[in-house]
Short mmCIF file of C-alpha atoms in Angstrom, two decimals:
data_model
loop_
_atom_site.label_atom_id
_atom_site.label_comp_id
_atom_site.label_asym_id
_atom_site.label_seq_id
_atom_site.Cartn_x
_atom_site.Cartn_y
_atom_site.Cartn_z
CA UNK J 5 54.35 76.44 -2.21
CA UNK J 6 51.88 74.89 -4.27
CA UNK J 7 49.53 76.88 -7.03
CA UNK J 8 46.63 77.20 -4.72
CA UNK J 9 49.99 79.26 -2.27
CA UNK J 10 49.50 76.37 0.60
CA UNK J 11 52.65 75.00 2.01
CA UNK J 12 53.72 71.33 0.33
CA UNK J 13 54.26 69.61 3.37
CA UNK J 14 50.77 70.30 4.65
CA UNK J 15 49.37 69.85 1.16
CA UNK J 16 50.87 66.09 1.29
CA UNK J 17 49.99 65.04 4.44
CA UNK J 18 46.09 66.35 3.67
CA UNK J 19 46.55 64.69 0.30
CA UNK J 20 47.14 61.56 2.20
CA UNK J 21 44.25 62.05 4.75
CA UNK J 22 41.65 62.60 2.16
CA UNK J 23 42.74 59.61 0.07
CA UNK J 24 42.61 57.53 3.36
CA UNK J 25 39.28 59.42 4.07
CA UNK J 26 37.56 58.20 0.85
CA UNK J 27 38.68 55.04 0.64
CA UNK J 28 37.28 54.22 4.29
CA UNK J 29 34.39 55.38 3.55
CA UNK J 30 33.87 53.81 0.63
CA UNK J 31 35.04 50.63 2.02
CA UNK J 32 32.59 50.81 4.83
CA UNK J 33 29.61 52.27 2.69
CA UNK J 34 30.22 48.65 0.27
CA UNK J 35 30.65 45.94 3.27
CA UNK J 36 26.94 47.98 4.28
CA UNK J 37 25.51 47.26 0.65
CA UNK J 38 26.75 43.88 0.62
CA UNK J 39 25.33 43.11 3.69
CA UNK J 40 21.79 44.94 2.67
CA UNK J 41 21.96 42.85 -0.55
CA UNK J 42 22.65 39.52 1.33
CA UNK J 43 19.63 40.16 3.98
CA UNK J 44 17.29 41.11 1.21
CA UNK J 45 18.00 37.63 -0.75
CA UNK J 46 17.25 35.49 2.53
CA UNK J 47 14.14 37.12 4.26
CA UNK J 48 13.18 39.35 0.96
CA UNK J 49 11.69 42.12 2.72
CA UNK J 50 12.11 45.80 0.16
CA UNK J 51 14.94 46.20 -0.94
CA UNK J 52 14.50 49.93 -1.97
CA UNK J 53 13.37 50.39 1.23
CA UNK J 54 16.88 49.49 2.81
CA UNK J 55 19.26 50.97 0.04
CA UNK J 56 17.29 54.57 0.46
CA UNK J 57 17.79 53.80 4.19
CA UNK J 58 21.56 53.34 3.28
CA UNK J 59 22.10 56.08 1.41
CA UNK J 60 19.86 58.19 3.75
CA UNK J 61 22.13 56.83 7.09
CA UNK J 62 25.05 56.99 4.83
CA UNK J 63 24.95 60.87 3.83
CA UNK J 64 23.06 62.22 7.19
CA UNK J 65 24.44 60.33 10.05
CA UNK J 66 27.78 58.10 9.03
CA UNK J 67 28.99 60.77 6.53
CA UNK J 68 29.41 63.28 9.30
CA UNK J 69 32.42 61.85 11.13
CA UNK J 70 34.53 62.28 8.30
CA UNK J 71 35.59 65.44 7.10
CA UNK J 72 35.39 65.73 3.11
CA UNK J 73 37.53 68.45 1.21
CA UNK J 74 34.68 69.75 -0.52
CA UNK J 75 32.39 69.31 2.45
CA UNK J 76 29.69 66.99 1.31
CA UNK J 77 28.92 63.62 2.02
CA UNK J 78 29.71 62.21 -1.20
CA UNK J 79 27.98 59.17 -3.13
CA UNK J 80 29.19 55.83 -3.82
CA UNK J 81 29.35 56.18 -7.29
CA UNK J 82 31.42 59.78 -6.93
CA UNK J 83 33.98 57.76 -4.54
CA UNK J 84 35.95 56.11 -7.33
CA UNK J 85 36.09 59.39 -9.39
CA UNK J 86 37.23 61.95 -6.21
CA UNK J 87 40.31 59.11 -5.47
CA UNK J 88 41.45 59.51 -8.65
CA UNK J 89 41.66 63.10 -8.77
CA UNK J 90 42.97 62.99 -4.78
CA UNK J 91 45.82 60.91 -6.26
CA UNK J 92 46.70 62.72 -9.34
CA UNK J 93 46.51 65.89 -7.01
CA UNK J 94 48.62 64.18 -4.47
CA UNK J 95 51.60 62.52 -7.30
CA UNK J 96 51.81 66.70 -7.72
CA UNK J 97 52.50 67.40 -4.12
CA UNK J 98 54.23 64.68 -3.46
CA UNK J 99 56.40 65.63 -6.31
CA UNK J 100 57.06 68.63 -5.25
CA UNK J 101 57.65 67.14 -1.39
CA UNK J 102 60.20 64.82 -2.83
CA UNK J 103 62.61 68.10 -3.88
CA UNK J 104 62.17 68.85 0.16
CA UNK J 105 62.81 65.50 1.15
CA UNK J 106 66.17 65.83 -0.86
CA UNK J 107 67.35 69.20 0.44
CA UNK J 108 66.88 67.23 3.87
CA UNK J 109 68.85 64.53 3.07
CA UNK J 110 71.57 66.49 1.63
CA UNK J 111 71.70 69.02 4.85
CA UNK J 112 71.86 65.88 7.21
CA UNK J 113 74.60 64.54 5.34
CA UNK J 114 76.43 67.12 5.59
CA UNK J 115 76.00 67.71 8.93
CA UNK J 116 77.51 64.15 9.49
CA UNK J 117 79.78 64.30 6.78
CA UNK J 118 81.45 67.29 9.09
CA UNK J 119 81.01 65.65 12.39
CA UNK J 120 82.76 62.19 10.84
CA UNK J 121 84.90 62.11 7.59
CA UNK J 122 83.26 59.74 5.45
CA UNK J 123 83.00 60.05 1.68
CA UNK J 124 79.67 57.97 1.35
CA UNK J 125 78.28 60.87 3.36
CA UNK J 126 79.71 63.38 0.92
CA UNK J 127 78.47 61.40 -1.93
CA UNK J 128 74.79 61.54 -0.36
CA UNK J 129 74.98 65.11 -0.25
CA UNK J 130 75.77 65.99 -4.47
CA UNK J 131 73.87 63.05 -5.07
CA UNK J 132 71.00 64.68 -3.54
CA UNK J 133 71.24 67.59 -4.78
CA UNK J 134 71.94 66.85 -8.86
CA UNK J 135 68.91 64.77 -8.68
CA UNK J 136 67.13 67.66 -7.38
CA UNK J 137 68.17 69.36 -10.72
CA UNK J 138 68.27 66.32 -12.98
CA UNK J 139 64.71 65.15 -12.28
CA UNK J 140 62.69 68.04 -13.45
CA UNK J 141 65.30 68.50 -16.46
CA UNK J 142 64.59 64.75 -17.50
CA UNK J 143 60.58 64.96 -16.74
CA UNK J 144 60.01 68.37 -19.21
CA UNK J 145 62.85 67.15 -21.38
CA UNK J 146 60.74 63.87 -22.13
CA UNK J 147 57.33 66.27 -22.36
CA UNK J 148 58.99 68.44 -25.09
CA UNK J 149 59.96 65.19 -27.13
CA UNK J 150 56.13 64.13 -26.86
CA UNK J 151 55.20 67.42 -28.09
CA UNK J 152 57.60 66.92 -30.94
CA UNK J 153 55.88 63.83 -31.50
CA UNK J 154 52.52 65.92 -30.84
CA UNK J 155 51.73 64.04 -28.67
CA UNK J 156 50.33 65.91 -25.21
CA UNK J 157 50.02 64.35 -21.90
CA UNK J 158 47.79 66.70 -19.73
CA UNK J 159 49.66 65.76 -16.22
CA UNK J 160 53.09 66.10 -17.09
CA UNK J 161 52.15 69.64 -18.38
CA UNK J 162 50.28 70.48 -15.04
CA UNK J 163 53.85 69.46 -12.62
CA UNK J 164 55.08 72.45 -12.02
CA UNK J 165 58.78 73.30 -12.53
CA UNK J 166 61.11 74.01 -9.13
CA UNK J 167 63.80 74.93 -11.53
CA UNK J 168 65.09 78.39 -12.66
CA UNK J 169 65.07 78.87 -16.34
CA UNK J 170 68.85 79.87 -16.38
CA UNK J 171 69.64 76.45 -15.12
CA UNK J 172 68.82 75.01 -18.77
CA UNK J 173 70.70 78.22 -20.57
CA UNK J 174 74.44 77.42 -20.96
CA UNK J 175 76.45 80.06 -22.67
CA UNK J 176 79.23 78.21 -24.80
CA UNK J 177 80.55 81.59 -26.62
CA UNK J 178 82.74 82.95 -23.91
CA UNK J 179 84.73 80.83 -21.08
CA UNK J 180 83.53 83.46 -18.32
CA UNK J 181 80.02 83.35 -19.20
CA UNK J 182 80.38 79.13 -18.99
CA UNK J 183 81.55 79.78 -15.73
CA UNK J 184 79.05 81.85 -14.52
CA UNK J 185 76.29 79.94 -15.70
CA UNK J 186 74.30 78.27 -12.64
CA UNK J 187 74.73 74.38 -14.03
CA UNK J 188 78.70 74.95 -15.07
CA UNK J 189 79.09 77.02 -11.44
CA UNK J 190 77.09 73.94 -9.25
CA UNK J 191 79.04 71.31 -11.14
CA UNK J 192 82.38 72.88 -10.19
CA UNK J 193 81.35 73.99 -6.68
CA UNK J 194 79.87 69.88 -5.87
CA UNK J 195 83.25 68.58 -8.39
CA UNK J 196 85.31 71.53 -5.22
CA UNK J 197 83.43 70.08 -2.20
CA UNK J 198 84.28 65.88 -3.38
CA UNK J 199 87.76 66.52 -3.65
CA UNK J 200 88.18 68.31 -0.71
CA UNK J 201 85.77 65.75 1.36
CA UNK J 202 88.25 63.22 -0.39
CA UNK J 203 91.45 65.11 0.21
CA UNK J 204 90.71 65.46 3.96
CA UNK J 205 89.38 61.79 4.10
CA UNK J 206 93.00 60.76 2.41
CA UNK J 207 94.61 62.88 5.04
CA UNK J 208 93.20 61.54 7.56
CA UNK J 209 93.63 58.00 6.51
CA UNK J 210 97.19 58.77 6.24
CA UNK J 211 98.19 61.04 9.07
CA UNK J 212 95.48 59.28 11.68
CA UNK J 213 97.38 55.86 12.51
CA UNK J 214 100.67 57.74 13.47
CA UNK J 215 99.15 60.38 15.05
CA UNK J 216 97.73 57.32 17.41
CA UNK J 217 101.46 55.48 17.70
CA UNK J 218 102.90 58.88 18.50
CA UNK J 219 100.04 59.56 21.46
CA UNK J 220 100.27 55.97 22.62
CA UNK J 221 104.03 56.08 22.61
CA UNK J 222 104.15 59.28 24.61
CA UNK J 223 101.80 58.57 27.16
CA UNK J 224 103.35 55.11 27.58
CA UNK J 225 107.00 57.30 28.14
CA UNK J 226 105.18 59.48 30.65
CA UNK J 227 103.77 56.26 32.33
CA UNK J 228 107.35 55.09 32.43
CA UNK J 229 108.89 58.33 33.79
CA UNK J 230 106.34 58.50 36.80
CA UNK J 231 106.34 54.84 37.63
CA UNK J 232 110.48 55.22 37.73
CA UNK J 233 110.15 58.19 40.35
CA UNK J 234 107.70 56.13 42.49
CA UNK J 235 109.80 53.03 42.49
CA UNK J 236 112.88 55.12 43.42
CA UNK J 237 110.61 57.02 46.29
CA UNK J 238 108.72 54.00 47.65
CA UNK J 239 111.16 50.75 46.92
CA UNK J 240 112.58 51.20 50.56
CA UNK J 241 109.01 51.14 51.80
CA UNK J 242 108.38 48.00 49.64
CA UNK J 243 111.46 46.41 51.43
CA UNK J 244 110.68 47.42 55.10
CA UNK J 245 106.74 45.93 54.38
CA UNK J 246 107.93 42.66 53.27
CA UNK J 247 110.45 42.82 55.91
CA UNK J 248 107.73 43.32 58.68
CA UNK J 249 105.53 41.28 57.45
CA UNK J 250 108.28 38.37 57.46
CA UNK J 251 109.02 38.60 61.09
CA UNK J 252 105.39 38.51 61.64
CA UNK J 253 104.80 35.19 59.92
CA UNK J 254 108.19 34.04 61.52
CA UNK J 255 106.79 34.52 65.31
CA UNK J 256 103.85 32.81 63.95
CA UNK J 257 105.79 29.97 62.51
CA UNK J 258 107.33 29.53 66.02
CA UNK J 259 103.89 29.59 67.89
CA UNK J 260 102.72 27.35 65.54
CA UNK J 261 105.41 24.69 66.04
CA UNK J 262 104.69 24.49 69.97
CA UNK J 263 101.10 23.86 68.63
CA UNK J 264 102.57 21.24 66.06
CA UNK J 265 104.36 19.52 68.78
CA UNK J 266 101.32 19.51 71.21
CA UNK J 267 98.32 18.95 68.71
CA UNK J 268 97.95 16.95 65.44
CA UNK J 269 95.39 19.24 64.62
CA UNK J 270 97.32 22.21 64.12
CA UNK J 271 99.50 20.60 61.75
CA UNK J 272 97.47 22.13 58.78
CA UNK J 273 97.98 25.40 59.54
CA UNK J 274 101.55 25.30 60.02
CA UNK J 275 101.91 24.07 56.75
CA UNK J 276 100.02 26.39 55.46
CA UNK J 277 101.65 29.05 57.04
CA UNK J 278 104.91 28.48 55.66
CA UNK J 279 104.16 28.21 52.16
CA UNK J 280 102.51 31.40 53.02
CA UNK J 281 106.00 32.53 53.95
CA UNK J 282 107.49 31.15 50.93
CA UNK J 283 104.60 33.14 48.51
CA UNK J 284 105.71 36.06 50.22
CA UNK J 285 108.97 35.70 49.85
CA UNK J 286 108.73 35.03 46.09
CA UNK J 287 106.36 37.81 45.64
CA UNK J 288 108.81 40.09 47.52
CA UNK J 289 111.72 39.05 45.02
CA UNK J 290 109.50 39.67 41.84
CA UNK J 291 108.73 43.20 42.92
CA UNK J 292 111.98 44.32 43.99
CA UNK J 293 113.48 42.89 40.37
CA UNK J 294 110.18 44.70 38.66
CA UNK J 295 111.02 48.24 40.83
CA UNK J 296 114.75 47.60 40.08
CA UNK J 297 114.21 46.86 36.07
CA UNK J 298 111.90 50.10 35.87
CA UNK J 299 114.40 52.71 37.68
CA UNK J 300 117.06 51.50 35.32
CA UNK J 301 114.61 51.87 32.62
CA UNK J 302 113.73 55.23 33.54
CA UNK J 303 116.94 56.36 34.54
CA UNK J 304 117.90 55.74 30.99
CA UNK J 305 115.97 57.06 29.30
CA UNK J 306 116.09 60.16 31.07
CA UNK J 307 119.53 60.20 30.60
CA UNK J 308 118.86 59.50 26.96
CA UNK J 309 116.72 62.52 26.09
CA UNK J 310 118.96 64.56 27.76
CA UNK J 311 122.22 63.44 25.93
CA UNK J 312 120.24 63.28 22.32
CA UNK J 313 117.51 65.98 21.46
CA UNK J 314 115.47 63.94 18.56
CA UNK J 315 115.36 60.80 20.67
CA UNK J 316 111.93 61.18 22.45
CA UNK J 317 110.66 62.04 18.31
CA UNK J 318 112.67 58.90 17.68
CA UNK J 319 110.45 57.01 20.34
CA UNK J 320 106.93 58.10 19.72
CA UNK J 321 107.55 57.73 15.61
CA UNK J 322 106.79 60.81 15.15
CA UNK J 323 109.25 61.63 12.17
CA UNK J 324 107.22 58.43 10.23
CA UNK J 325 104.20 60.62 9.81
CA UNK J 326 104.15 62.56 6.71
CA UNK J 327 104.90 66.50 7.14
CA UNK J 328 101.96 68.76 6.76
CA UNK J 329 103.86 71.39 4.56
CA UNK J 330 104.45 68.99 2.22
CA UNK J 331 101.29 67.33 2.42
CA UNK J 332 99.91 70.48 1.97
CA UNK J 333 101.70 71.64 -0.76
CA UNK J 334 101.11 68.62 -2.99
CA UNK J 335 96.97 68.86 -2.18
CA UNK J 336 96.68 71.87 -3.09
CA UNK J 337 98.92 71.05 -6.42
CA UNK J 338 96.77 67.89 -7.23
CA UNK J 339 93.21 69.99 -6.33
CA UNK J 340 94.13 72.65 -8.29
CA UNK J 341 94.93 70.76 -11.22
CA UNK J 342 92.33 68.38 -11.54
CA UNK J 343 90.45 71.81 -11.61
CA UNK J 344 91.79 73.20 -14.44
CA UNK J 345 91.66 70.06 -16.29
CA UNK J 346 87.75 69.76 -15.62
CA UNK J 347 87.14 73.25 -16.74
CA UNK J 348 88.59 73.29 -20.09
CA UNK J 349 87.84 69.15 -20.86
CA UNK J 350 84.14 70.34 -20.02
CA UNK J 351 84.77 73.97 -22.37
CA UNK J 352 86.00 71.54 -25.55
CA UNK J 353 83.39 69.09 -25.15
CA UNK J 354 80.93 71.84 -25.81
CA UNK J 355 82.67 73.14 -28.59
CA UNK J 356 82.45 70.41 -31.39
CA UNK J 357 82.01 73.11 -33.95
CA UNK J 358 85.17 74.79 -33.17
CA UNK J 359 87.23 71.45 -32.15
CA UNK J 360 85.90 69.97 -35.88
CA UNK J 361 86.89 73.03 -37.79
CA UNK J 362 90.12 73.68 -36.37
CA UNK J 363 91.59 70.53 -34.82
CA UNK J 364 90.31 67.72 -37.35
CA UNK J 365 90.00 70.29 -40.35
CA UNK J 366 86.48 68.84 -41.52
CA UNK J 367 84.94 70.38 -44.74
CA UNK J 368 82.46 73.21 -44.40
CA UNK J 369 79.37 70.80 -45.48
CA UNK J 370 80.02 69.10 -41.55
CA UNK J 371 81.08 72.16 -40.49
CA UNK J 372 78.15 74.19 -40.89
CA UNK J 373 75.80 71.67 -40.94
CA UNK J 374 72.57 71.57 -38.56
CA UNK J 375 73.93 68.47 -36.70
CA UNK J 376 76.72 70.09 -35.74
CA UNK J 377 74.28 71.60 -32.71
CA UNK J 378 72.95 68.27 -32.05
CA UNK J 379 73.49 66.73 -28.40
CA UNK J 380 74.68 63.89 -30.26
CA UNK J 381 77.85 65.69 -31.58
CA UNK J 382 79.19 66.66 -28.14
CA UNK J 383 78.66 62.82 -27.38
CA UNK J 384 81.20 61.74 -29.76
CA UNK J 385 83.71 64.58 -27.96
CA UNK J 386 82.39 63.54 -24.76
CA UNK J 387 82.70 59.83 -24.88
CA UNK J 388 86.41 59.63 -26.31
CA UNK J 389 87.44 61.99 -23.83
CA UNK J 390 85.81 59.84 -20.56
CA UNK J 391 87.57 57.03 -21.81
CA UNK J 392 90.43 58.32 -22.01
CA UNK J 393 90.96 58.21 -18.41
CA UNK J 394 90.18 54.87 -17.31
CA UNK J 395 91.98 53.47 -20.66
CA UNK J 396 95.45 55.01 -18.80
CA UNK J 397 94.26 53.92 -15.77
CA UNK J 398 94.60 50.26 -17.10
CA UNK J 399 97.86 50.33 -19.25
CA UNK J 400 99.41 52.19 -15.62
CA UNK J 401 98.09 48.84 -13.44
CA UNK J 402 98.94 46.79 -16.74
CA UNK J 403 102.34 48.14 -16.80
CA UNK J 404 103.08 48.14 -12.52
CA UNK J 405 101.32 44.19 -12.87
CA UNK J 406 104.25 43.41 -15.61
CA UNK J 407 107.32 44.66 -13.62
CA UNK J 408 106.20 42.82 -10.55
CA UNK J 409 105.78 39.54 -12.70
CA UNK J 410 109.44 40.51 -14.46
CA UNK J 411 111.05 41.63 -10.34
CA UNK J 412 109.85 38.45 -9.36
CA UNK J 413 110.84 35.85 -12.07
CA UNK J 414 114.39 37.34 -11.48
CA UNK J 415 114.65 36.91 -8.33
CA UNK J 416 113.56 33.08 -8.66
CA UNK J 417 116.39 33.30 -11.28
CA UNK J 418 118.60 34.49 -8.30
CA UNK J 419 117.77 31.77 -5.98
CA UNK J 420 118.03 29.15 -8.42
CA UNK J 421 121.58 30.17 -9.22
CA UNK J 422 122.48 30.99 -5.61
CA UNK J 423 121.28 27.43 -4.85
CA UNK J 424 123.22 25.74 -7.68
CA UNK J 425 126.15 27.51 -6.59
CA UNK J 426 126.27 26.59 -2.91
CA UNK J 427 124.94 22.92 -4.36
CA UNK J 428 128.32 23.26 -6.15
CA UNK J 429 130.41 24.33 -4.04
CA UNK J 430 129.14 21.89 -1.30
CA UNK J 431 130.39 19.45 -3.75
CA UNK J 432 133.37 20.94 -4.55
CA UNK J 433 134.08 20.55 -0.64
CA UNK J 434 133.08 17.07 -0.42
CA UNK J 435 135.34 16.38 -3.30
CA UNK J 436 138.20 18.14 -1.37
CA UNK J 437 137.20 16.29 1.82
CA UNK J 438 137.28 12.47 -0.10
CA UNK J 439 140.84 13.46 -1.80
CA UNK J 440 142.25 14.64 1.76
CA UNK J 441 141.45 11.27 3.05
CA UNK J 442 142.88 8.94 0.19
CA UNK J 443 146.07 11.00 0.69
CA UNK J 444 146.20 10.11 4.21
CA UNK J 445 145.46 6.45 3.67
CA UNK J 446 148.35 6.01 1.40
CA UNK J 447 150.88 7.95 3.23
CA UNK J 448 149.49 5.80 6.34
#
């Protein structure tokens, strides 16, 4: 709701209709002076007499199809004056619009973000929302350093704030009223909803493609098992069809040879008749080995999954996909954690006083002194601290990077010594080889 108590989303949209209002207007009532001014220069008739007609024609007849806020026709000169204040009026609502906009987003998001397992969409949704905080925390943050600097700027005092006041009150005395504070309970409730969008996402990455073999796999068995009971059921029938249907083409082949004999013409067709009989008979051999190969593939595996109880699990790869206790289990270890770890990194970094009294031992005149309760202070916790992690991120890559370089330089040591020593003893054999035959010579 706006100050005036109308709705936001009507108070843009009428924002936007009286801006376009007055500017068509005005646009229209200056392309009619214009024209007045370039009629009066070429057949100079009174020019009074045509700008009172204007402004007469303008306010009384034109003026009426609009519809004005304040419900006069308004001059040209006022034109200029009521767009500026529709604007700065509008910037308001629309600032105010924007904070709906964003709760949109954010519930669409989610929406999709549960229909399809995608972190971007997760992303979209926190995003959205900490900007809905952030903004108006950076906007009267940046109009209390102007009034520091007395220096007043009339519109960022009118914006009105969307914010509860508690959201800029953060207890640091006691861990559970931290917690309980709105900013430290959001951040842990959006920090709760990534890690589970991005455990589930992980899960799925990792349990998804075998879930797929396993289903392919087992419909593929099923496929075989049914085709093997129709081949054994219907591979007689397949025989007596081709059977029949070579004695047809054989009574045909003898009709047609009378007709060979008697006409040249019908020497096509009896040609073409009997490689007829020969596709058939191929055909008829491929289908019989294909009905044969499948009931011996179907009769063992049958046999198989009766004579082992893990084979069909074997088959459809179903033991390569990771367990879901264990999966579980190490989740919930990891989210629970990471957690902890958040909670009291983010409880130190807001306690510089007691970290510099008690962990670096600093003299009372830093102790106690007014920048201790500066923003600036909990930077130099805060900074240190983010670093840390990416820092071990790198030595951990640096280190993995080095053993691979170390694995694989010995095993080109390995190959270069395997192949000097089959190099030598390929040698050593044609050595043998050469002696064997000077023997022989001599004794011959």
């Amino acid at each position: 709701m706006t100050e005036s108590g109308e709705l936001v989303i009507v108070a843009f949209f009428e924002g936007i209709r009286n801006i376009i209002t007055y500017a068509f207007f005005g646009l229209v009532y200056v392309l009619a002076l214009g024209s007045i001014i370039i009629t009066s220069n070429i057949f100079t008739p009174n020019p009074q007499f045509m700008f009172d007609f204007l402004d007469t024609f303008m306010r009384n007849y034109f003026g009426l199809w609009f519809n004005f806020p304040n419900g006069t026709v308004p001059g040209l000169t006022e034109i200029p004056d009521l767009i500026m204040s529709e604007i700065s009026v509008f910037t308001g609502d629309f600032y105010l619009f924007a904070f709906q906009i964003l709760f949109i987003v954010s519930i669409f998001y989610s929406i999709r973000a549960f229909l399809k397992t995608n972190p971007k969409h997760d992303m979209l949704v926190v995003g959205s929302l900490i900007i809905m905080i952030v903004v108006p925390l950076m906007i009267f943050g940046f109009n209390d350093m102007l009034d520091l600097l007395h220096i007043s700027d009339p519109y960022l005092s009118s914006l009105p704030d969307p914010l509860d006041p508690a959201f800029s009150v953060i207890p640091i005395d006691n861990l559970f009223l931290f917690l309980a504070s709105p900013v430290i309970s959001l951040a842990i409730v959006s920090y709760i909803y990534l890690e589970l969008a991005f455990q589930i996402n992980y899960i799925d990455t990792v349990s998804k493609p075998s879930l797929e073999r396993r289903n392919r796999l087992e419909s593929q068995l099923v496929i075989l098992q049914s085709e093997s009971h129709f081949v054994v059921a219907n591979i007689d029938k397949i025989k007596e069809e081709a059977k029949v249907r070579k004695e047809e083409i054989d009574k045909e082949g003898k009709t047609n040879i009378n007709k060979f004999l008697l006409k040249m013409e019908e020497r096509f067709s009896y040609v073409k008749e009997m490689i007829e009989k020969k596709k058939l008979e191929e055909e008829e051999k491929r289908l019989i080995t294909a009905a044969s190969k499948t009931r011996r593939l179907g009769t063992y595996i049958n046999r198989l999954f009766k004579e082992d109880v893990e084979a069909r699990d074997t088959l459809t790869a179903r033991t390569s996909a990771p367990k879901s206790q264990s999966l579980a289990v190490s989740t919930l270890i990891n989210f629970f954690s990471r957690i902890i770890l958040l909670i009291l990194v983010s409880f130190i970094v807001i306690q510089p006083h007691w970290f510099a009294e008690n962990i670096f031992n600093l003299p009372p005149a830093i102790t106690e002194s007014v920048a201790m309760y500066s923003p600036e202070v909990i930077l130099v916790l805060l900074l240190p601290i983010v670093s840390l992690f990416p820092v071990i991120s790198k030595i951990i890559s640096y280190v993995k990077h080095r053993n691979l370089i170390i694995s694989l330089q010995q095993e080109g040591r390995i190959k270069e010594i395997l192949a000097s020593v089959g190099d030598y003893v390929k040698k050593e054999e044609i050595t043998n080889e050469i002696t064997i035959e000077e023997s022989v010579t001599e004794s011959s």
